[in-house]
XYZ file of C-alpha atoms in Angstrom:
754
model
C 87.315 79.633 93.031
C 86.580 78.692 96.642
C 88.701 76.129 98.470
C 85.958 73.483 98.536
C 85.207 74.021 94.856
C 88.912 73.674 94.012
C 89.104 70.271 95.688
C 85.983 69.112 93.848
C 87.431 70.253 90.516
C 90.615 68.240 91.144
C 88.530 65.189 92.048
C 86.635 65.592 88.766
C 89.926 66.026 86.877
C 91.351 62.818 88.343
C 88.259 60.942 87.176
C 88.609 62.409 83.666
C 92.292 61.444 83.537
C 91.284 57.780 83.782
C 90.105 58.101 80.145
C 93.671 58.560 78.921
C 95.272 55.646 77.038
C 99.078 55.442 77.370
C 99.762 52.617 74.942
C 99.948 48.848 74.894
C 101.349 47.126 78.003
C 101.589 50.467 79.833
C 99.843 50.416 83.216
C 97.347 53.199 83.982
C 98.433 56.256 85.917
C 98.703 55.674 89.688
C 96.078 57.310 91.870
C 96.319 58.911 95.312
C 93.646 59.045 97.973
C 92.475 62.439 99.225
C 93.673 63.748 102.581
C 92.041 62.913 105.904
C 89.340 65.512 105.272
C 88.547 64.034 101.860
C 90.126 66.966 99.980
C 92.667 67.211 97.170
C 94.537 70.332 98.239
C 98.129 70.470 96.943
C 100.934 69.608 99.356
C 103.654 70.723 96.926
C 103.787 72.806 93.757
C 101.223 71.439 91.290
C 100.144 72.254 87.730
C 96.657 71.393 86.436
C 95.032 71.506 83.010
C 91.834 73.572 83.234
C 89.319 71.510 81.269
C 85.927 72.899 80.307
C 85.084 70.186 77.748
C 85.587 66.555 78.806
C 86.134 65.545 75.179
C 89.476 67.365 75.049
C 91.008 65.043 77.669
C 93.240 62.586 75.807
C 96.848 61.512 75.316
C 98.522 64.069 72.981
C 100.877 61.345 71.665
C 98.617 58.306 71.402
C 94.981 59.300 70.748
C 92.601 56.843 72.354
C 89.644 57.564 70.033
C 87.251 57.115 72.914
C 83.584 58.016 72.524
C 83.092 61.769 72.573
C 81.777 63.128 75.866
C 79.154 65.796 75.364
C 78.494 68.722 77.672
C 80.748 71.043 79.654
C 82.390 70.973 83.061
C 80.971 73.680 85.266
C 83.126 74.653 87.035
C 86.034 73.428 84.872
C 87.789 70.253 85.958
C 91.424 70.461 87.091
C 93.419 67.555 85.646
C 96.811 67.090 87.410
C 99.744 67.122 84.991
C 102.700 64.749 85.120
C 105.935 66.149 86.545
C 109.270 65.292 84.895
C 111.795 66.979 87.164
C 112.047 68.999 90.390
C 114.879 70.898 92.008
C 114.818 72.975 95.184
C 117.371 75.249 96.817
C 116.931 76.610 100.354
C 119.098 79.307 101.936
C 118.723 80.085 105.647
C 119.930 83.137 107.563
C 118.887 83.789 111.185
C 115.129 82.976 111.236
C 114.662 83.666 107.505
C 114.627 81.135 104.647
C 114.693 81.833 100.892
C 113.272 78.987 98.800
C 113.790 78.502 95.045
C 111.826 75.721 93.358
C 112.210 74.571 89.737
C 109.878 72.034 88.142
C 109.030 70.660 84.714
C 105.593 69.433 83.675
C 103.958 68.210 80.473
C 100.382 68.773 79.351
C 99.860 65.036 79.058
C 96.073 65.071 79.415
C 94.916 67.323 76.539
C 94.754 66.455 72.831
C 97.555 68.016 70.818
C 95.075 69.866 68.617
C 93.380 71.528 71.606
C 94.377 74.380 73.898
C 93.575 74.981 77.539
C 94.570 77.203 80.434
C 96.830 75.701 83.093
C 96.522 76.409 86.816
C 99.536 76.647 89.117
C 98.848 75.881 92.782
C 101.618 76.924 95.162
C 101.392 75.929 98.849
C 103.700 78.348 100.640
C 104.311 76.358 103.804
C 104.665 78.267 107.064
C 101.995 80.951 107.344
C 103.463 84.349 106.583
C 105.477 83.001 103.660
C 105.707 85.445 100.760
C 105.773 84.600 97.049
C 108.488 86.863 95.620
C 108.909 85.915 91.961
C 107.561 83.624 89.247
C 109.167 82.550 85.964
C 107.306 80.433 83.415
C 108.268 78.863 80.105
C 105.737 77.138 77.854
C 107.498 75.746 74.782
C 109.553 78.914 74.344
C 106.857 81.362 75.441
C 108.232 82.725 78.698
C 106.871 84.975 81.428
C 108.627 86.689 84.309
C 107.112 88.472 87.280
C 107.606 92.066 88.364
C 106.435 94.160 91.299
C 104.928 97.514 90.335
C 103.327 100.360 92.238
C 99.561 100.714 92.399
C 99.890 103.943 90.418
C 101.196 101.857 87.504
C 98.078 99.692 87.497
C 95.209 101.627 85.961
C 93.422 98.708 84.324
C 89.906 98.580 85.698
C 86.565 97.825 84.123
C 83.381 98.905 85.881
C 85.328 99.059 89.161
C 86.430 95.417 88.929
C 90.189 94.944 89.141
C 91.519 92.246 86.838
C 93.398 89.626 88.844
C 94.458 86.148 87.758
C 95.976 85.174 91.112
C 94.009 83.892 94.110
C 94.696 82.509 97.579
C 92.998 79.308 98.750
C 92.774 78.682 102.502
C 95.129 81.621 103.037
C 98.337 79.792 102.093
C 97.815 78.158 98.664
C 98.402 80.665 95.877
C 96.927 79.882 92.463
C 97.534 81.573 89.121
C 96.633 80.817 85.512
C 98.891 80.197 82.503
C 96.757 81.107 79.473
C 96.354 79.184 76.205
C 98.612 76.142 76.500
C 98.566 73.549 73.716
C 98.164 69.852 74.479
C 101.533 68.105 74.682
C 103.402 71.299 75.645
C 106.213 71.340 78.180
C 105.917 73.763 81.088
C 108.849 74.942 83.200
C 108.190 76.816 86.443
C 110.641 78.635 88.702
C 109.381 80.103 91.963
C 111.028 82.108 94.727
C 109.430 82.639 98.098
C 110.554 83.460 101.628
C 109.359 82.036 104.913
C 110.171 82.225 108.605
C 111.791 79.423 110.533
C 109.869 78.327 113.584
C 111.683 78.132 116.926
C 111.186 75.574 119.673
C 113.348 74.701 122.677
C 116.447 76.359 121.272
C 116.116 74.857 117.783
C 115.228 76.546 114.507
C 112.900 74.436 112.354
C 112.359 74.623 108.599
C 109.491 72.904 106.804
C 108.928 73.244 103.030
C 105.959 71.633 101.197
C 107.490 68.824 99.126
C 104.902 66.023 99.206
C 103.857 65.038 95.681
C 100.822 62.786 95.071
C 101.279 59.574 93.107
C 99.250 60.809 90.143
C 101.946 63.318 89.101
C 104.417 60.501 88.404
C 104.866 60.084 84.622
C 103.408 56.945 83.070
C 105.586 54.883 80.755
C 108.666 52.706 80.605
C 112.125 53.943 81.651
C 111.178 57.554 82.278
C 113.986 59.248 84.193
C 112.904 61.226 87.258
C 115.538 63.493 88.801
C 115.001 64.966 92.276
C 117.422 67.463 93.814
C 117.562 69.488 97.042
C 120.298 71.945 98.031
C 120.394 73.401 101.545
C 122.650 76.246 102.684
C 122.565 77.369 106.321
C 124.309 80.507 107.573
C 123.456 81.277 111.199
C 124.829 84.788 110.756
C 126.196 84.530 114.278
C 129.579 82.977 113.549
C 129.118 80.095 115.992
C 129.080 76.342 115.441
C 125.851 74.924 114.007
C 124.574 71.663 115.484
C 122.216 69.737 113.217
C 119.004 68.270 114.511
C 116.563 66.238 112.423
C 116.391 66.152 108.621
C 113.770 64.488 106.419
C 115.729 63.521 103.284
C 119.059 61.641 102.935
C 121.245 64.685 102.272
C 125.011 64.637 102.012
C 127.106 67.219 103.847
C 129.250 69.088 101.302
C 130.828 71.791 103.441
C 131.103 72.758 107.080
C 132.527 76.034 108.365
C 132.002 77.980 111.573
C 128.415 79.191 111.389
C 127.836 77.645 107.937
C 126.614 74.330 106.522
C 125.899 73.074 103.022
C 123.974 69.920 102.100
C 122.969 68.207 98.856
C 120.429 65.527 98.028
C 120.268 64.298 94.433
C 118.794 61.064 93.134
C 117.040 59.289 90.292
C 113.813 58.161 91.906
C 111.027 55.719 91.121
C 108.446 58.131 92.517
C 108.565 61.751 93.613
C 109.067 62.763 97.246
C 106.180 61.728 99.493
C 107.166 63.864 102.487
C 107.814 67.546 103.140
C 111.416 68.706 103.390
C 112.207 69.498 107.018
C 115.381 70.427 108.861
C 116.268 71.707 112.322
C 119.414 73.115 113.891
C 120.703 74.995 116.903
C 123.702 77.232 117.525
C 126.320 76.218 120.098
C 127.589 79.041 122.297
C 130.499 78.968 124.722
C 128.360 80.431 127.530
C 125.990 78.321 129.678
C 122.752 77.460 127.875
C 120.680 79.157 130.586
C 122.135 82.592 129.840
C 120.867 85.259 127.459
C 123.098 85.823 124.449
C 123.030 87.890 121.274
C 124.831 90.351 119.044
C 124.480 93.033 116.386
C 125.103 92.598 112.650
C 126.152 95.626 110.584
C 126.147 95.999 106.808
C 126.522 98.712 104.190
C 123.502 99.299 101.930
C 123.436 97.911 98.367
C 124.819 100.221 95.689
C 121.443 101.294 94.284
C 119.574 101.444 97.608
C 117.256 104.471 97.773
C 118.198 104.763 101.491
C 121.983 105.009 101.721
C 122.117 104.791 105.521
C 123.854 101.776 107.050
C 121.856 98.694 108.090
C 121.861 96.816 111.389
C 120.121 93.804 112.921
C 120.143 93.131 116.673
C 119.346 89.612 117.846
C 118.929 88.227 121.352
C 118.279 84.612 122.345
C 116.615 83.544 125.605
C 118.826 80.527 126.255
C 117.560 76.970 126.502
C 118.116 76.237 130.195
C 115.376 75.693 132.759
C 116.836 78.023 135.405
C 115.560 81.161 133.688
C 112.081 81.814 135.093
C 109.168 83.450 133.325
C 107.057 86.201 134.847
C 103.849 85.641 136.741
C 100.941 86.490 134.455
C 97.673 88.367 134.732
C 95.784 87.605 131.540
C 92.553 88.890 130.043
C 91.240 87.093 126.962
C 89.060 89.264 124.698
C 87.106 86.849 122.498
C 85.046 88.047 119.528
C 81.716 86.166 119.491
C 80.008 88.118 116.685
C 77.836 86.273 114.176
C 80.694 85.794 111.711
C 82.592 83.670 114.274
C 79.878 81.023 114.267
C 81.009 77.430 113.855
C 84.610 76.284 113.544
C 86.354 79.669 114.153
C 84.664 80.190 117.526
C 84.807 76.517 118.539
C 88.536 76.335 117.797
C 89.218 79.648 119.547
C 87.367 78.492 122.677
C 89.273 75.210 122.640
C 92.595 77.079 122.336
C 91.684 79.361 125.270
C 90.737 76.354 127.408
C 94.059 74.673 126.623
C 95.942 77.902 127.356
C 94.207 78.225 130.732
C 95.344 74.731 131.643
C 98.977 75.836 131.178
C 98.728 78.621 133.768
C 100.240 78.173 137.228
C 98.458 78.718 140.516
C 100.265 82.076 140.846
C 98.763 83.377 137.593
C 95.361 85.052 137.316
C 92.963 85.443 134.413
C 89.607 86.645 133.130
C 87.643 86.315 129.894
C 85.602 88.974 128.093
C 83.314 87.686 125.347
C 82.194 90.537 123.096
C 80.007 91.284 120.109
C 77.879 94.434 120.210
C 77.832 93.927 123.974
C 80.236 92.397 126.504
C 79.994 89.438 128.853
C 82.598 88.814 131.579
C 83.452 85.457 133.100
C 84.081 87.259 136.395
C 83.818 90.895 137.547
C 87.375 90.590 138.923
C 90.556 88.694 138.071
C 90.526 85.032 139.183
C 93.482 82.969 140.378
C 94.233 80.089 138.026
C 93.140 77.303 140.346
C 91.799 73.991 139.045
C 88.280 74.993 140.091
C 88.332 78.440 138.432
C 89.804 77.007 135.209
C 87.096 74.311 135.163
C 84.408 76.956 135.716
C 85.841 79.100 132.929
C 85.916 76.155 130.531
C 82.289 75.308 131.325
C 81.304 78.976 130.936
C 82.929 79.092 127.497
C 81.131 75.924 126.425
C 77.653 76.852 127.676
C 77.390 80.638 127.841
C 79.536 81.900 124.956
C 77.354 81.785 121.834
C 78.011 83.612 118.558
C 75.727 86.392 117.357
C 75.502 90.157 116.974
C 77.935 92.766 115.708
C 81.513 93.716 116.640
C 82.595 96.354 119.192
C 86.265 96.171 120.214
C 86.587 99.531 121.973
C 84.315 98.783 124.963
C 85.859 95.426 125.980
C 89.376 96.862 125.544
C 88.535 99.585 128.075
C 87.227 96.914 130.457
C 90.382 94.833 130.035
C 92.633 97.827 130.718
C 90.661 98.573 133.882
C 90.955 94.967 135.110
C 94.760 95.161 134.732
C 95.273 98.658 136.126
C 96.708 97.573 139.508
C 99.347 94.992 138.616
C 102.633 94.994 140.552
C 105.033 92.048 140.232
C 103.555 90.320 137.173
C 103.175 90.859 133.438
C 99.640 92.037 132.529
C 98.576 90.630 129.158
C 95.555 91.307 126.962
C 94.842 88.773 124.219
C 92.461 90.187 121.609
C 91.002 87.525 119.270
C 88.806 88.799 116.419
C 87.779 88.099 112.838
C 86.391 91.534 112.027
C 87.111 95.120 111.060
C 85.545 98.054 112.937
C 85.130 101.711 112.040
C 86.901 103.181 115.085
C 90.228 101.327 114.742
C 92.362 104.475 114.677
C 90.536 105.816 117.748
C 91.246 102.515 119.527
C 94.978 102.854 118.749
C 94.975 106.435 120.008
C 93.216 105.408 123.224
C 95.652 102.535 123.858
C 98.646 104.808 123.310
C 97.327 107.416 125.749
C 96.424 104.853 128.416
C 99.788 103.085 128.265
C 101.685 106.382 128.359
C 99.784 107.377 131.498
C 100.264 103.987 133.198
C 102.469 104.224 136.284
C 102.894 100.499 136.937
C 106.348 98.949 136.810
C 105.141 96.912 133.826
C 102.308 98.335 131.741
C 99.697 96.048 130.108
C 100.895 94.198 127.004
C 98.391 93.996 124.149
C 98.648 90.879 121.993
C 96.370 90.559 118.968
C 95.252 87.568 116.915
C 93.285 87.809 113.653
C 91.079 85.107 112.121
C 90.189 84.989 108.440
C 90.554 87.574 105.696
C 88.021 90.141 106.940
C 90.035 91.489 109.888
C 92.428 94.402 109.416
C 95.818 92.825 110.095
C 97.548 96.198 110.119
C 95.233 97.570 112.808
C 95.936 94.477 114.916
C 99.670 94.736 114.207
C 99.692 98.434 115.108
C 97.744 97.850 118.323
C 100.182 95.095 119.315
C 103.153 97.352 118.566
C 101.692 100.161 120.676
C 101.149 97.649 123.472
C 104.669 96.111 123.229
C 102.961 92.818 122.451
C 102.822 90.235 119.684
C 100.630 89.711 116.635
C 99.642 86.602 114.681
C 96.761 85.400 112.529
C 95.089 82.320 111.074
C 93.566 82.675 107.623
C 91.487 79.510 107.838
C 89.482 77.930 110.636
C 91.502 74.695 110.553
C 94.657 76.379 111.848
C 93.060 78.606 114.533
C 93.508 76.255 117.486
C 97.122 75.297 116.772
C 98.307 78.815 115.939
C 96.463 80.421 118.825
C 97.951 77.982 121.336
C 101.457 78.561 119.976
C 100.858 82.313 119.940
C 99.755 82.258 123.590
C 102.803 80.217 124.592
C 105.240 82.632 122.930
C 103.559 85.857 124.052
C 102.952 84.812 127.661
C 106.378 83.252 128.377
C 108.130 86.523 129.198
C 111.632 86.191 130.665
C 112.845 89.778 130.164
C 110.442 92.740 130.242
C 110.858 96.471 129.598
C 113.650 95.830 127.099
C 115.544 98.935 126.003
C 118.638 99.567 123.898
C 121.180 102.234 124.834
C 124.583 103.346 123.475
C 122.963 104.557 120.223
C 122.244 108.138 121.269
C 125.305 109.571 119.521
C 124.332 108.345 116.062
C 123.485 111.099 113.583
C 120.341 109.261 112.468
C 118.555 106.174 113.799
C 115.475 104.296 112.639
C 114.574 101.091 114.523
C 111.831 98.501 113.866
C 109.774 97.998 115.908
C 110.206 101.289 117.739
C 108.264 99.914 120.733
C 110.454 96.955 121.705
C 108.534 93.818 122.755
C 109.510 91.632 125.698
C 111.917 88.727 125.254
C 110.078 85.404 125.371
C 111.605 82.116 126.468
C 109.986 80.610 123.337
C 111.370 82.881 120.582
C 114.390 85.133 119.966
C 114.100 88.914 119.773
C 115.028 90.614 116.490
C 115.353 94.375 115.946
C 116.503 95.982 112.703
C 116.854 99.393 111.176
C 119.008 102.062 109.565
C 121.555 104.451 111.008
C 123.990 107.176 110.042
C 127.167 107.808 111.963
C 129.700 105.648 113.791
C 128.042 102.593 115.306
C 129.442 101.661 118.764
C 131.447 98.457 119.166
C 129.159 97.360 122.003
C 125.433 97.922 122.470
C 123.958 97.870 125.953
C 120.574 96.147 126.417
C 118.692 96.457 129.705
C 115.479 94.985 131.070
C 113.596 93.611 134.059
C 113.755 89.968 135.179
C 110.887 87.932 136.607
C 112.019 88.660 140.194
C 111.709 92.385 139.314
C 115.489 92.887 139.442
C 117.328 94.865 136.779
C 119.304 93.150 134.046
C 121.804 94.332 131.460
C 123.965 92.745 128.798
C 126.527 94.084 126.318
C 126.088 92.874 122.734
C 129.076 93.025 120.423
C 128.651 94.564 116.963
C 130.249 92.906 113.933
C 130.062 93.185 110.166
C 127.655 90.705 108.606
C 129.322 88.341 106.167
C 127.300 86.611 103.462
C 124.030 87.653 105.119
C 121.772 89.871 102.942
C 120.333 91.997 105.753
C 118.187 93.991 103.343
C 116.332 90.806 102.319
C 116.316 89.162 105.748
C 114.772 92.206 107.443
C 112.568 93.429 104.566
C 109.320 91.636 105.483
C 109.396 92.791 109.112
C 110.146 96.383 108.144
C 107.510 96.466 105.382
C 104.821 95.140 107.731
C 105.652 97.653 110.469
C 105.878 100.603 108.049
C 102.590 99.589 106.406
C 100.875 99.549 109.802
C 102.252 103.017 110.594
C 101.226 104.272 107.140
C 97.707 102.925 107.712
C 97.440 104.603 111.130
C 98.834 107.963 109.993
C 97.243 107.802 106.520
C 100.583 108.966 105.154
C 101.078 108.819 101.378
C 104.773 109.488 101.934
C 105.116 106.325 104.025
C 103.125 104.331 101.466
C 105.595 105.435 98.789
C 108.499 104.449 101.054
C 107.000 100.982 101.519
C 106.533 100.629 97.751
C 110.169 101.576 97.105
C 111.425 99.140 99.751
C 109.171 96.420 98.333
C 110.358 96.802 94.743
C 114.001 97.155 95.789
C 114.039 93.971 97.906
C 111.569 91.993 95.772
C 109.230 91.580 98.752
C 105.536 92.146 97.911
C 103.543 94.708 99.881
C 100.036 96.154 99.979
C 101.145 98.897 97.579
C 102.978 96.780 95.001
C 100.891 94.341 92.932
C 102.678 91.633 90.968
C 102.396 91.254 87.199
C 103.644 88.635 84.739
C 105.328 89.904 81.555
C 105.495 87.913 78.338
C 109.108 88.142 77.194
C 109.730 89.458 73.680
C 111.402 86.261 72.569
C 108.157 84.357 73.089
C 105.922 83.178 70.246
C 104.299 85.878 68.188
C 100.642 86.547 68.682
C 98.061 85.928 66.051
C 96.601 88.880 64.151
C 93.480 90.292 65.809
C 90.094 89.958 64.201
C 87.392 92.601 64.464
C 85.646 90.674 67.264
C 88.936 90.307 69.114
C 89.471 94.069 68.895
C 86.119 94.528 70.588
C 87.134 92.110 73.335
C 90.494 93.841 73.761
C 88.746 97.135 74.367
C 86.710 95.427 77.100
C 89.867 94.131 78.749
C 92.858 96.339 77.872
C 95.160 94.366 80.186
C 94.831 91.333 77.907
C 95.090 93.378 74.740
C 97.474 91.003 72.971
C 95.479 88.393 71.089
C 96.765 84.830 70.957
C 99.197 85.043 73.878
C 98.781 87.543 76.699
C 101.443 90.202 77.092
C 100.691 90.942 80.748
C 98.858 89.017 83.445
C 98.010 90.964 86.587
C 98.399 88.644 89.570
C 97.131 91.359 91.867
C 98.074 92.168 95.428
C 99.771 89.410 97.421
C 99.188 91.147 100.756
C 96.539 90.381 103.362
C 94.650 93.648 102.833
C 93.202 96.155 105.285
C 90.122 94.213 106.290
C 86.547 94.175 105.065
C 84.225 96.426 107.045
C 81.198 95.555 104.903
C 81.700 91.815 105.466
C 82.115 92.404 109.204
C 78.928 94.469 109.344
C 77.024 91.734 107.493
C 78.566 89.023 109.731
C 79.965 87.194 106.708
C 81.880 84.119 107.969
C 85.630 84.630 108.115
C 87.485 83.762 104.923
C 84.358 83.259 102.810
C 83.117 85.420 99.962
C 79.549 85.967 98.936
C 78.512 84.210 95.766
C 77.421 86.466 92.932
C 74.080 86.001 91.258
C 74.347 84.356 87.834
C 71.600 86.667 86.559
C 73.587 89.709 87.655
C 76.705 88.327 85.972
C 74.787 87.800 82.707
C 73.406 91.337 82.689
C 76.809 92.842 83.489
C 78.551 90.721 80.856
C 76.023 91.625 78.190
C 75.927 95.323 79.021
C 79.723 95.537 79.238
C 80.209 93.828 75.880
C 77.527 95.938 74.200
C 78.901 99.133 75.722
C 82.434 98.368 74.600
C 81.207 97.475 71.140
C 79.609 100.918 70.951
C 82.791 102.524 72.290
C 84.754 100.903 69.468
C 82.269 102.160 66.890
C 82.148 105.669 68.282
C 82.930 107.703 65.198
C 80.181 110.042 63.953
C 79.621 107.946 60.835
C 78.772 104.877 62.885
C 76.596 106.838 65.284
C 74.634 108.407 62.431
C 74.344 105.049 60.690
C 73.059 103.280 63.785
C 70.625 106.089 64.528
C 68.833 105.252 61.264
C 68.598 101.499 61.898
C 65.261 99.909 62.569
C 64.064 98.817 65.978
C 64.173 95.217 64.728
C 67.908 95.523 63.998
C 68.523 97.068 67.405
C 66.668 94.189 69.073
C 68.660 91.686 67.005
C 71.975 93.297 67.984
C 71.015 93.225 71.668
C 70.014 89.580 71.434
C 73.309 88.767 69.700
C 75.287 90.305 72.551
C 73.196 88.391 75.084
C 73.739 85.167 73.133
C 77.498 85.718 73.120
C 77.439 86.102 76.899
C 75.140 83.112 77.415
C 77.257 80.844 75.256
C 80.434 82.104 76.949
C 81.722 83.015 73.509
C 85.435 83.591 73.864
C 84.907 83.494 77.635
C 83.082 86.825 77.476
C 81.622 86.615 80.949
C 84.724 85.554 82.767
C 87.854 86.565 80.909
C 86.721 89.747 79.197
C 84.285 91.452 81.515
C 85.970 89.975 84.596
C 82.609 89.591 86.257
C 84.019 87.147 88.756
C 86.897 89.427 89.686
């Protein structure tokens, strides 16, 4: 289901919910207006009844006996369910937050005698957040999630992988709870992780916690309990200073480097704002100075890698005396046909804003590329008011989308433009929404060019992906080779904001050519990322890895300051207390290892990523997530002959009545879509499938599986003697089953929409 279609289905569901009668003297359910864009996207965890027949919408306790509504909802309406309780716990370590959310809902909008699927919509907050586990309970029928390797998933039908989970707009994850009876109670427990943002010396946490009015239960004296627990452990062992906080929490405990808060209340209506919190760490040194340390920890007992763990952190300080480097910047902007509209407009606006933040000592250029390249200037231009104005006008009038995608040629031009830098940081900002065939050759070229560069500071390559068609791991690998940064925006709405923030972080270099010494005597050392990026004034530097041997008490870090003088600092190593380094560092390590595995095409590295993913509970590209039905759940109904046929079509859903396993699929961002890039498919959009094609595939799949079930020689011989009229009748029957969506043949069984 596309994002726009989802919003329309919710709108339709809200209209249907107005039919529900809640009893005498009970006011109707409150309504909420859509957002500023006129959409009904969830701003907190939501559960919807998936309604295909309007007539099934009714109060399960007090039937309204309204006139029957004929017809079907195509696509099905999504009726928001009432929520009866919510509890959230957040644990923060360094720049990592683990969020646990518990909620209770009731299927208040479906007749008790009817059954429907229910849709969970989970907005994951800060982009890059990762859904780690799901637990569901529907009147005693419970599911729990599990990460498995791709080798364990062999369920495919006609090349279509069965997946019940989907992302909307890149950050809203949806999944389906099958066959829920009207009036049932649904309990949901979710765990996800997200990064804390960092601004002016403060860490910021923001968790989606804004519930619309229409999820408030209707009735007299219904208790609504809302609870939030917040635990902060800086991991640094220094005093935490609180900043802003959105909800009226009570401080329960304060220790050096640790805080604990609680908010608990009986409320009239659920929270109407996101949960946000900010804090900083107070050091004894002046705020303008660099500071940091190293955390050490033994591996968990059953860790497949029994080497010790470490995490090095370094903060830029919050003072104004620390200067950033002069910058020589080349923007590489993809203007292929798929960038047409909002993605390109927002990218151009972000570049114009970024240019306005340059100083008169900085210089810049812009390369617009598709199948060809177009340069703003043949040489680098000083960032004067006139040149910035000219560049902005050039972007607005001359840069028009169209054509294919060639990244190699403009990258060579950018490297040539920055080949003679001396006392500044040369930066390349690649902005693209596509995948190209020669990505590995591009990485090889960049590595060779940077190794041969004799400048005091070699060009930094920073990459930014737009939409779901670009290969994030190519962009991440290219940024790692170039000692730069990587970020992405999975929907056009967030391109401008994220790109501006990305530019600010990547271009505000205060310490370049960072290197770590004192670790040469270790027996074994693995560090992520191996190519250490510069320290920005806008974000701390984190390095992590594994080692074997005796770790030194002090680690020496060196680098180059903006005045081109040398700098060094000694960071003290200490054992990490109450900080799960394996979890805190897992996402970074998995992303870096996946990029290396993609570049080297190493099955061994893929297996290592899968092991690390399953061990830490952090999804990866090689570990899909499945939902198991626990044994203590309700027993399934006995299968009929027709159901056996359907089970053979879809072996994953082979348990009739209640599903044993639901494959949620891969929660990663994928390795790009070369076909979509070649066809200039707009970023983040999928091509619609022809309904005629779906009908043919559904019919042929059902008929073929029916024949597979009846494959014994007796049946074959029997059918070989049937008349042509019977054969025609059987074919028409199969087509009729598909047309009528009998037992959801087209969608659930043949997975034509998968």
